[in-house]
Coordinates of C-alpha atoms in Angstrom, one line a residue:
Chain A
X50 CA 77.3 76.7 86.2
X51 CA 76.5 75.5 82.6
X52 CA 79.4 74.4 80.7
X53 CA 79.0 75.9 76.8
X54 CA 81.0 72.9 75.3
X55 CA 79.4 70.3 74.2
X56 CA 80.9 67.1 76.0
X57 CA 81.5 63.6 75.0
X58 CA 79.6 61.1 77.0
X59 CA 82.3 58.7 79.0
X60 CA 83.0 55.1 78.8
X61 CA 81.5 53.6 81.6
X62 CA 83.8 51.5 84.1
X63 CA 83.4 48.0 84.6
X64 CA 84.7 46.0 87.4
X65 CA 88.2 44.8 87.4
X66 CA 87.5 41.4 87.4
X67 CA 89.4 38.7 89.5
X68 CA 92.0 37.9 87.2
X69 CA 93.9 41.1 87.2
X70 CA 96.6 39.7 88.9
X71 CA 98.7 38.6 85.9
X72 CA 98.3 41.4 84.2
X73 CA 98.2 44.8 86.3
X74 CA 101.0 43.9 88.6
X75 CA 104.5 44.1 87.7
X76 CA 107.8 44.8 89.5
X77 CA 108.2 46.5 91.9
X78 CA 104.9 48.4 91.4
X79 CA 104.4 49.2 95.1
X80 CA 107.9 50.7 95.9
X81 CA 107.9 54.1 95.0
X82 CA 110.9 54.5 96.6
X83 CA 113.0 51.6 97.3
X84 CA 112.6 50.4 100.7
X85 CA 115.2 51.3 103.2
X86 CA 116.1 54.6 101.4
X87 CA 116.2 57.6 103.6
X88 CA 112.7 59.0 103.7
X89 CA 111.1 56.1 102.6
X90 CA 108.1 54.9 105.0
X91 CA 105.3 52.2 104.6
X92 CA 102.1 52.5 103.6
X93 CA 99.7 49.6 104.4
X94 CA 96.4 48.5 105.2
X95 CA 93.7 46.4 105.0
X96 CA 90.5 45.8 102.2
X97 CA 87.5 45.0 103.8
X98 CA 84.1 44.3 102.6
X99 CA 80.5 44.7 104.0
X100 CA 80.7 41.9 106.5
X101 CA 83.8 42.8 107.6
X102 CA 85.6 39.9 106.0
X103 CA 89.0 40.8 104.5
X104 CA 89.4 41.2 100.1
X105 CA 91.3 38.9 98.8
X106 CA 90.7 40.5 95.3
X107 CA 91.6 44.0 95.0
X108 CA 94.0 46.1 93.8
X109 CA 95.2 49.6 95.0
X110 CA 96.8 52.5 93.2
X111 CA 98.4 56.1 94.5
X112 CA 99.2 58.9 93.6
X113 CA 101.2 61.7 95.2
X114 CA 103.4 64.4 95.4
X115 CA 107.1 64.1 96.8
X116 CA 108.2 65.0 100.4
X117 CA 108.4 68.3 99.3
X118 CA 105.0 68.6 98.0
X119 CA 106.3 69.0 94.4
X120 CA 104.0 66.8 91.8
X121 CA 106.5 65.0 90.1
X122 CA 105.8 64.4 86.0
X123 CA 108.6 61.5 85.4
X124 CA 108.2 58.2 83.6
X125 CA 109.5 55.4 84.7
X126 CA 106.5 53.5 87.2
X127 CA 106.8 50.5 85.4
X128 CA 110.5 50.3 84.9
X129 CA 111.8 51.4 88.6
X130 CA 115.8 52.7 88.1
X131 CA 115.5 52.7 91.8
X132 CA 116.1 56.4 92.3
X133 CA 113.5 58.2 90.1
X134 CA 110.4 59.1 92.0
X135 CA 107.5 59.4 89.9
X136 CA 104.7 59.4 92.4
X137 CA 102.8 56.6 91.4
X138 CA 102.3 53.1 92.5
X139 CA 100.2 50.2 92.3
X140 CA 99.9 47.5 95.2
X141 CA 97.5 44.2 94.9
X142 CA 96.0 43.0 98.0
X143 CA 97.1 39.7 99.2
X144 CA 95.2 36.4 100.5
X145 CA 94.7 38.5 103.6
X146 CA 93.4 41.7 101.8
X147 CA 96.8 43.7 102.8
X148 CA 98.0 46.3 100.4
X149 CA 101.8 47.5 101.3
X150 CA 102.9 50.5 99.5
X151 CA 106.9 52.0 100.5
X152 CA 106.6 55.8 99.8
X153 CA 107.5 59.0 101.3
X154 CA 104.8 61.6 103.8
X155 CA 103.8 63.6 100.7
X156 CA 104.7 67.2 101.2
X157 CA 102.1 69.5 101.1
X158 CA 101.6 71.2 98.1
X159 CA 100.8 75.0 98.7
X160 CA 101.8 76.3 102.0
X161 CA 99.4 75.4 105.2
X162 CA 98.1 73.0 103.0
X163 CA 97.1 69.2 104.3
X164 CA 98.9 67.0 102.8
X165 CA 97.1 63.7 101.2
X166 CA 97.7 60.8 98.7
X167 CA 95.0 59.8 96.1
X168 CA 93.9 56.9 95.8
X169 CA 92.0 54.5 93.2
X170 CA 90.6 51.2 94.1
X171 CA 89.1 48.4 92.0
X172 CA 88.5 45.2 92.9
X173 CA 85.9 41.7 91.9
X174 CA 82.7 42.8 92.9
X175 CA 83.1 46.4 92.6
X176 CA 81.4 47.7 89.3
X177 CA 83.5 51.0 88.5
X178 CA 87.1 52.3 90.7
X179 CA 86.7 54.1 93.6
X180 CA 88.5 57.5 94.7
X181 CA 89.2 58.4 97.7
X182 CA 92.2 60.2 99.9
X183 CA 94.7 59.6 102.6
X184 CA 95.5 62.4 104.6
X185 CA 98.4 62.1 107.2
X186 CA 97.5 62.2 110.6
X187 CA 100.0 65.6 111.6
X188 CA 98.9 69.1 111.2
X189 CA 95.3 69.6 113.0
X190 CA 95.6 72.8 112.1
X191 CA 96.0 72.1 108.5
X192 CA 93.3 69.1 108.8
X193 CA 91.1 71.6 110.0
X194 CA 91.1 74.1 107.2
X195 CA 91.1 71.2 104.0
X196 CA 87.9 71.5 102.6
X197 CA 87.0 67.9 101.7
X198 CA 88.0 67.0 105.6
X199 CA 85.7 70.3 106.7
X200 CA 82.7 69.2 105.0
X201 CA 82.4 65.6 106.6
X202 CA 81.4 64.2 109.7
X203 CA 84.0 64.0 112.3
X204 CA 83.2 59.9 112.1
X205 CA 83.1 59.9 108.3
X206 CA 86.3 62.1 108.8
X207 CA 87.8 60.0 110.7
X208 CA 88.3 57.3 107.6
X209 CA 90.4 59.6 105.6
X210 CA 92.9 59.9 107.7
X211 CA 95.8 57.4 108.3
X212 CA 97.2 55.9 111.6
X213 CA 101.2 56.9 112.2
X214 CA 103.1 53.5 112.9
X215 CA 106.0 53.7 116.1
X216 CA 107.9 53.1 113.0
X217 CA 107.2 55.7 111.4
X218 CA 104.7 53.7 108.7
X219 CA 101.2 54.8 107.9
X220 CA 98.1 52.7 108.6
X221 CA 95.0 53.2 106.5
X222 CA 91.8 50.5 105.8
X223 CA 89.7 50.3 103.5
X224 CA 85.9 49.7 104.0
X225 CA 83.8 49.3 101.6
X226 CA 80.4 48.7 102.8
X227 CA 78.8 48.8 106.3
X228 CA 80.4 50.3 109.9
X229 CA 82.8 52.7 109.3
X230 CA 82.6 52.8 105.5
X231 CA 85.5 54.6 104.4
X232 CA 84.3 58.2 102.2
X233 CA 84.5 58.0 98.6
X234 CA 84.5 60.5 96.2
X235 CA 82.6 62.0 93.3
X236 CA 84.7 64.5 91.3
X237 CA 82.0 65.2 88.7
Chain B
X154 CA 87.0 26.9 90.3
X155 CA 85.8 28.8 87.5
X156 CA 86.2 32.1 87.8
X157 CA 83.9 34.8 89.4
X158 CA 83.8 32.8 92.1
X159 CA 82.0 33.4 96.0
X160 CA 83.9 33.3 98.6
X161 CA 86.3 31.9 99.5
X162 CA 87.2 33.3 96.2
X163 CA 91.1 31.9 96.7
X164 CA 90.7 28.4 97.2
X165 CA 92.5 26.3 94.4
X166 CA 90.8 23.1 93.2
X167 CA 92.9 20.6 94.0
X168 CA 94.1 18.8 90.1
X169 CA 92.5 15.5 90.8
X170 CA 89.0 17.1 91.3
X171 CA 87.1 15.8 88.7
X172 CA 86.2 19.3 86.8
X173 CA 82.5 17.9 85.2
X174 CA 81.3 17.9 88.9
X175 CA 82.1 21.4 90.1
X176 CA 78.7 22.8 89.1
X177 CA 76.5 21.2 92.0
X178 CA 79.0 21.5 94.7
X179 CA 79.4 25.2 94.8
X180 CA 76.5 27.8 96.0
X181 CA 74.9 28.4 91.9
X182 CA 71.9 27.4 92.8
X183 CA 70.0 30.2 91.6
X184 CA 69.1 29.9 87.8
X185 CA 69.3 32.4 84.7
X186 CA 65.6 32.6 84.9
X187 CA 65.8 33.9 88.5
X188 CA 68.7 36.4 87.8
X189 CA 67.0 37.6 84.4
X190 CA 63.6 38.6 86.7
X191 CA 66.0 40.4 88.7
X192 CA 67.6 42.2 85.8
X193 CA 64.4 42.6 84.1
X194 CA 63.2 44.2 87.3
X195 CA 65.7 47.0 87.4
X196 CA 65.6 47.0 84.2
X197 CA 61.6 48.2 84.0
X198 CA 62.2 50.3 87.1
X199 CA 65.0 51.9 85.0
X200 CA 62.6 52.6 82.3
X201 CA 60.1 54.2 84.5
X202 CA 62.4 56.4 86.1
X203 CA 63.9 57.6 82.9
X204 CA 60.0 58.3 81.7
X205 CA 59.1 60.3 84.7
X206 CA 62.4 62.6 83.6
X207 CA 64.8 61.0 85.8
X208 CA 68.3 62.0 84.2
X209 CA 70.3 59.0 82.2
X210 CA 72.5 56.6 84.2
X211 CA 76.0 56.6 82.5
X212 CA 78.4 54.8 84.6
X213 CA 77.4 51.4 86.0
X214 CA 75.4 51.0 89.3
X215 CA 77.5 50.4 92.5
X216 CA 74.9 48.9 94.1
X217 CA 73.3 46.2 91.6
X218 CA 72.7 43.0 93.2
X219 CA 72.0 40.9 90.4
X220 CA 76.1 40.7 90.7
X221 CA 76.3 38.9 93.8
X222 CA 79.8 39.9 94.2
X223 CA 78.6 43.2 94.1
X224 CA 76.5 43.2 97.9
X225 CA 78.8 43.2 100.2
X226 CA 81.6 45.5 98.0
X227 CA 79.2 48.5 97.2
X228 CA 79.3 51.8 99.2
X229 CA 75.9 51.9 100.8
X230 CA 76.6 56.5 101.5
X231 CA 76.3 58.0 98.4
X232 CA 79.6 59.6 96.8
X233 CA 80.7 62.3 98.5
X234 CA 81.2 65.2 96.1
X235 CA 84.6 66.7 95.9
X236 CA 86.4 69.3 93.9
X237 CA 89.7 67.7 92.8
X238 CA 92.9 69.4 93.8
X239 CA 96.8 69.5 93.1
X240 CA 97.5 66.3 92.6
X241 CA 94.2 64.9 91.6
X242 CA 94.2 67.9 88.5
X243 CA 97.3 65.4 87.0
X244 CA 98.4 62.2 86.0
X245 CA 101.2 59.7 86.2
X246 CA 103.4 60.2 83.5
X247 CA 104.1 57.0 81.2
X248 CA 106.6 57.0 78.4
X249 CA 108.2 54.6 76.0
X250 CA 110.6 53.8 78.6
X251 CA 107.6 52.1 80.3
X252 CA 106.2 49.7 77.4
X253 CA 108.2 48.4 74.2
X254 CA 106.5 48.9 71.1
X255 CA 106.2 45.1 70.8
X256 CA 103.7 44.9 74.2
X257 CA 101.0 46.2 71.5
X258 CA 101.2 42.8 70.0
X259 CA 99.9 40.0 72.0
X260 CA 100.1 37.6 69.4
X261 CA 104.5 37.7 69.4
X262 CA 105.3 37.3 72.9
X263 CA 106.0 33.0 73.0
X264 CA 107.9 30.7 70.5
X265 CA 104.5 29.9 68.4
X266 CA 101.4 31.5 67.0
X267 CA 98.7 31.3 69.4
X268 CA 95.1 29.6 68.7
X269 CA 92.4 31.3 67.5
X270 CA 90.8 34.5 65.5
X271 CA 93.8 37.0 65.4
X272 CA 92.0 40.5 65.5
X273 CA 93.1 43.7 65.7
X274 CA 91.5 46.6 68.1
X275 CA 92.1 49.8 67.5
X276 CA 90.3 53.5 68.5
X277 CA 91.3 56.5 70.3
X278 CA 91.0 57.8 73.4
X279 CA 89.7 61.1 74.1
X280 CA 88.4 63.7 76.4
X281 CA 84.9 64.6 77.3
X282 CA 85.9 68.0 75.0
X283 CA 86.8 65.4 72.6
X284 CA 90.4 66.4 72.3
X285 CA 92.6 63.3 71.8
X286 CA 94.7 61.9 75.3
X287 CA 97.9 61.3 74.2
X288 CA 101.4 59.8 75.5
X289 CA 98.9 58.1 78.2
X290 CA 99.6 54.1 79.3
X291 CA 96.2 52.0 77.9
X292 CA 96.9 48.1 79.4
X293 CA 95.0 45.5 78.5
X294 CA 94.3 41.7 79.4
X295 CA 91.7 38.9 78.9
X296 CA 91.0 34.8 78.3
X297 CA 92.1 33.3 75.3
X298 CA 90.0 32.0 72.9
X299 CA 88.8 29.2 74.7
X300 CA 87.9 31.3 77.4
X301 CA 90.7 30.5 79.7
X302 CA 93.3 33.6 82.0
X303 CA 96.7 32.7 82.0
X304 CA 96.3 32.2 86.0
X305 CA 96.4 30.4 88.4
X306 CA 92.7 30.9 90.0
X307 CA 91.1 30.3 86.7
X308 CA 90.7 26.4 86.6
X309 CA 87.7 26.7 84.1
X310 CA 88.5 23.1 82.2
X311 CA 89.3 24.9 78.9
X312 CA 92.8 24.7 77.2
X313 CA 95.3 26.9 78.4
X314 CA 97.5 28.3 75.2
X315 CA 101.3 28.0 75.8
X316 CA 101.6 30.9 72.9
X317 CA 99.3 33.2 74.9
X318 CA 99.5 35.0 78.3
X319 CA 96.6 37.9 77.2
X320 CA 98.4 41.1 78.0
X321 CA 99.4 43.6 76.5
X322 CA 100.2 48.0 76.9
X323 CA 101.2 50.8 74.4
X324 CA 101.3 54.6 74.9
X325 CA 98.7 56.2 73.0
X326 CA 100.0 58.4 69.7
X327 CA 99.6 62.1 69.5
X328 CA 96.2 61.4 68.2
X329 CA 95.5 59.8 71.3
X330 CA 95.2 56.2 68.9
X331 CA 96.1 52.9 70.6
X332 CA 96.3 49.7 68.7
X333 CA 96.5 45.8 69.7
X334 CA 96.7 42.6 67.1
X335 CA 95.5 40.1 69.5
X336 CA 93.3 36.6 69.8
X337 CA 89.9 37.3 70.1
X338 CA 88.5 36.0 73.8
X339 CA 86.2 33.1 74.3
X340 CA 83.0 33.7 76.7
X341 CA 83.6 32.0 80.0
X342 CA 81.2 30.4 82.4
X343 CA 81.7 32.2 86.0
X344 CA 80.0 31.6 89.2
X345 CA 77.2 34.1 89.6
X346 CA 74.1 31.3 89.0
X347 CA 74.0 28.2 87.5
X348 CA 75.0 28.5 83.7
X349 CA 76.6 31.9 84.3
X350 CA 78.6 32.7 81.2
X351 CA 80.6 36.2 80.3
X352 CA 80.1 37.4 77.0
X353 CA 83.8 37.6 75.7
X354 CA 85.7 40.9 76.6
X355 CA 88.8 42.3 76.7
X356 CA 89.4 44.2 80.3
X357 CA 91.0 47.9 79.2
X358 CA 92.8 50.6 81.6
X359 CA 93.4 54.0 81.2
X360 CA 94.8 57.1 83.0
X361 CA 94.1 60.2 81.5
X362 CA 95.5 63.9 81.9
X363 CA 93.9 63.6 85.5
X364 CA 93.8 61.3 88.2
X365 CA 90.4 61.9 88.3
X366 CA 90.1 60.2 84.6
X367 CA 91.6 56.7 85.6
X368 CA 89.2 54.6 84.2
X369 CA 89.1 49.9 84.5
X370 CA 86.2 48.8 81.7
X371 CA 86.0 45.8 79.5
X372 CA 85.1 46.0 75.9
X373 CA 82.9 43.7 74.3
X374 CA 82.1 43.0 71.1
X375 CA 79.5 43.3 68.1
X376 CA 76.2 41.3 68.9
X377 CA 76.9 39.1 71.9
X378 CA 74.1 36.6 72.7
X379 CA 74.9 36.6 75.9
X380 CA 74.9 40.4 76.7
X381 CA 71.0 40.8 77.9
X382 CA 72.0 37.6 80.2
X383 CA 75.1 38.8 81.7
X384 CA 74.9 40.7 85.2
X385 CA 78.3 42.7 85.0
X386 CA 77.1 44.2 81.5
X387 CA 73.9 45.1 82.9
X388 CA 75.4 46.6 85.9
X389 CA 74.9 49.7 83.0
X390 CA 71.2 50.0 83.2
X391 CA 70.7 52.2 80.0
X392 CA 71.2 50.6 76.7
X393 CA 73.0 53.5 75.2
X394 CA 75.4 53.9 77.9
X395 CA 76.4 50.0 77.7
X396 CA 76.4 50.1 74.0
X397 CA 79.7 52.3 74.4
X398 CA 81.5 49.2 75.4
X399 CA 80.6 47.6 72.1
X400 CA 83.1 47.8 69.8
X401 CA 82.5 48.1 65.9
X402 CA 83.7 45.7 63.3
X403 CA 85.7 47.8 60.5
X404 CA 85.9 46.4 57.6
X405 CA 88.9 49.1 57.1
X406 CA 91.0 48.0 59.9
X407 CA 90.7 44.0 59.1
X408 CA 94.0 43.2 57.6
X409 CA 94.0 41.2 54.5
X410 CA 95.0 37.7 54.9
X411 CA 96.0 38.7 58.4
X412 CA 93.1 39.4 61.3
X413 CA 89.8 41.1 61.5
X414 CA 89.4 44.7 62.9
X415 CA 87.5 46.4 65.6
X416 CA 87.7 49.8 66.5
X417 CA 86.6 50.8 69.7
X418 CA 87.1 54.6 70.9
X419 CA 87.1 55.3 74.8
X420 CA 86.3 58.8 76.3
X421 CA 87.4 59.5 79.6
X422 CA 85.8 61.7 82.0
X423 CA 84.2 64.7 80.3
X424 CA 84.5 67.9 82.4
X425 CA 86.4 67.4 85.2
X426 CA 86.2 70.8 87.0
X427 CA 83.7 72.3 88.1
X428 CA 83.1 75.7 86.1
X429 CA 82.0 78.3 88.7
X430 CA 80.4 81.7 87.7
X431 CA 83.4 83.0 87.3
X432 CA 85.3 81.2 85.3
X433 CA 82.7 81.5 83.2
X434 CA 83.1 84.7 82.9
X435 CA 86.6 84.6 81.9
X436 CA 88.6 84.3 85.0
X437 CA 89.6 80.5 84.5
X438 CA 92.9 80.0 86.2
X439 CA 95.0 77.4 84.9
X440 CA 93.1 75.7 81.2
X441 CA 96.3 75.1 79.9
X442 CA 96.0 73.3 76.6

């Protein structure tokens, strides 16, 4: 298991602070796709902290490949042509601690896989990013086989996956502390 | 109200509050001396651990409640490990159609010069193998030298500077350097305890060649009074892992008659995959380099 290389130590993270918001947003930074284009859903959801009281201060990023399950490697996130899709977006919560996100159902990326979106989250308060994953609520069979989902508690499970909207959108909260504290995760 | 503020975080002072009177209408009760026996505290326990062979603490504690922001946002489950896949084994792409060449400079981007120490801050960003992380978006934002963001929340009664707004990106080179000519930051008081100041800090982000690698810090710089004081610097417990946010004066990269230098190089996460037995042995799949 021992890795022969000798390896840099990282820069630790620090918290993002709660004046981010002139600097990290931009444009269009949550529209992935323009909204309205064919294949183009919303993503949203709510931040929510320990005592269940909403974020006001956090930001959101994701990462994903296309319908089609293709990981995309174009430029472009932070000047949006309104075509290309490069996969990426970044959404600050509002007063009410809602992050929107338009985007397509990420395709899955080998064959029987589950589908998921990645996700980083920083906010006040919170020392270092967290990771974590949104699966799409389709597929049990596929659901069933993903290891990450596999090796969790169906309740801790359960906060991976997103909610399918009768319009088609995708629900997902965030928890950060407390009942229904949404998984994060630990790549090292 | 200043800054790191407890809830309700959002609320705008109003313009006619008189600013001198903030500090004993808001929750700060709680003094430096009763947040540095907290720090302390960790601090020894820290030391212990690390004596009794506990294994070095490099990133900063979620849970560390010396930064009362910090208690009610810190996962209380422990990480839950996971091998990255597909699209967490890359990143977002960012090229020079993203950032102009000019964003580098934050010094250029209003009519006038803006107040204050120009510096410049340079380094390079690099793996945990050490190999330079190029073509990758580094964005970066902070107060101005009086200590004041360019927004709206941040009513801290220090002059705003019409010639500075305290952001900046660039794409970093082939050598994985970045480079900023910018104002160096005031410290800032905040809302954590009475007489709660920041040491001064530029906030950096970076992706890397994995998602994995994204990385928010804040880089700080040489010999800071107020670091053994601050709560979000000691949210690193060990010494040499916060010294990595230090950057170094270099006396190379000051520019005559023009600004003084710091270099600062970041390393993003180190080995990302885990190596199993046999790709050890030689069956590695997919290190492309």
């Amino acid at each position: 298991m021992s890795n022969p290389i000798t390896q840099l130590v990282p820069t630790p993270g620090q918290t993002v602070g709660p004046f981010y918001g002139y600097a990290l947003p931009f444009e269009k930074d949550n529209e992935l796709l323009a909204p309205g284009l064919a294949g183009s859903i919303r993503l949203s959801g709510t931040v929510y902290d320990g005592a269940g009281e909403t974020v006001p201060d956090a930001i959101l990023e994701i990462w994903q490949p296309d319908a089609d399950g293709r990981i995309v490697q174009r430029t472009g996130s932070l000047r949006r042509d309104g075509y290309t899709f490069t996969g990426w977006g970044r959404s600050a919560v509002g007063y009410s601690g809602v992050f929107t996100f338009t985007t397509v159902d990420p395709g899955p990326t080998s064959p029987g896989a589950a589908p998921f979106i990645s996700v980083a989250i920083f906010a006040r308060g919170l020392t270092n990013r967290l990771f974590t994953r949104i699966y799409l609520p389709e597929n049990e069979e596929a659901l069933a086989r993903d290891p990450l989902l596999a090796s969790l508690e169906p309740e801790r499970r359960r906060t991976l996956l997103a909610r399918r909207d009768p319009d088609g959108g995708l629900t997902w909260d965030v928890r950060l502390q407390g009942e229904g504290e949404t998984v994060f995760l630990d790549f090292q | 109200m200043p800054h790191d503020t407890e809830a309700p975080t959002d609320k705008l002072v109003p313009a006619t509050e008189v600013p001198a009177a903030r500090a004993p209408l808001d929750a700060a009760v709680e003094t430096q001396q009763d947040l540095s026996a907290e720090i302390n505290g960790l601090a020894d326990a820290y030391a212990r651990a690390r004596k009794d062979g506990a294994p070095a603490e490099i990133q900063p504690r979620l849970d560390y409640p010396p930064y009362r922001s910090s208690i009610l946002r810190h996962p209380t489950k422990s990480l839950h490990h996971a091998d990255p896949e597909t699209i967490e084994l890359f990143s977002p792409a960012f090229g020079h159609q993203d950032v102009h060449a000019l964003e580098s400079d934050l010094t250029i981007q209003h009519n006038g010069d803006p107040q204050g120490e120009r510096i410049i801050v340079a380094g390079k960003v690099l793996d945990g193998d050490g190999r330079p992380v190029a073509g990758q978006l580094v964005e970066i934002w902070q107060a101005n030298a009086s200590g004041r963001y360019m927004h709206k929340r941040d009513q801290h009664p220090a002059p705003l500077d019409p010639n500075f707004t305290g952001i900046g990106r660039c794409i970093t080179g082939p050598d994985g350097s970045y480079r900023f000519t910018t104002i160096k930051p005031g410290a800032y008081p905040w809302k954590n305890h009475l007489n709660a100041w920041r040491p001064a800090h530029i906030h950096f982000s970076l992706f890397g060649t994995e998602f994995t690698q994204r990385i928010i810090t804040q880089m700080y710089f040489p010999g800071d009074q107020l670091f053994p004081l601050d709560p979000i610097y000691q949210t690193i417990v060990d010494q040499d892992a916060r010294d990595r946010l230090v950057a170094n004066y270099d006396h190379d990269l000051t520019g005559p008659e023009w600004a003084l230098g710091y270099n600062w190089d970041i390393v993003l996460t180190g080995p990302k995959r885990t190596w199993t037995e046999n790709e050890a042995l030689g069956t590695a799949g997919d290190d492309s380099e």
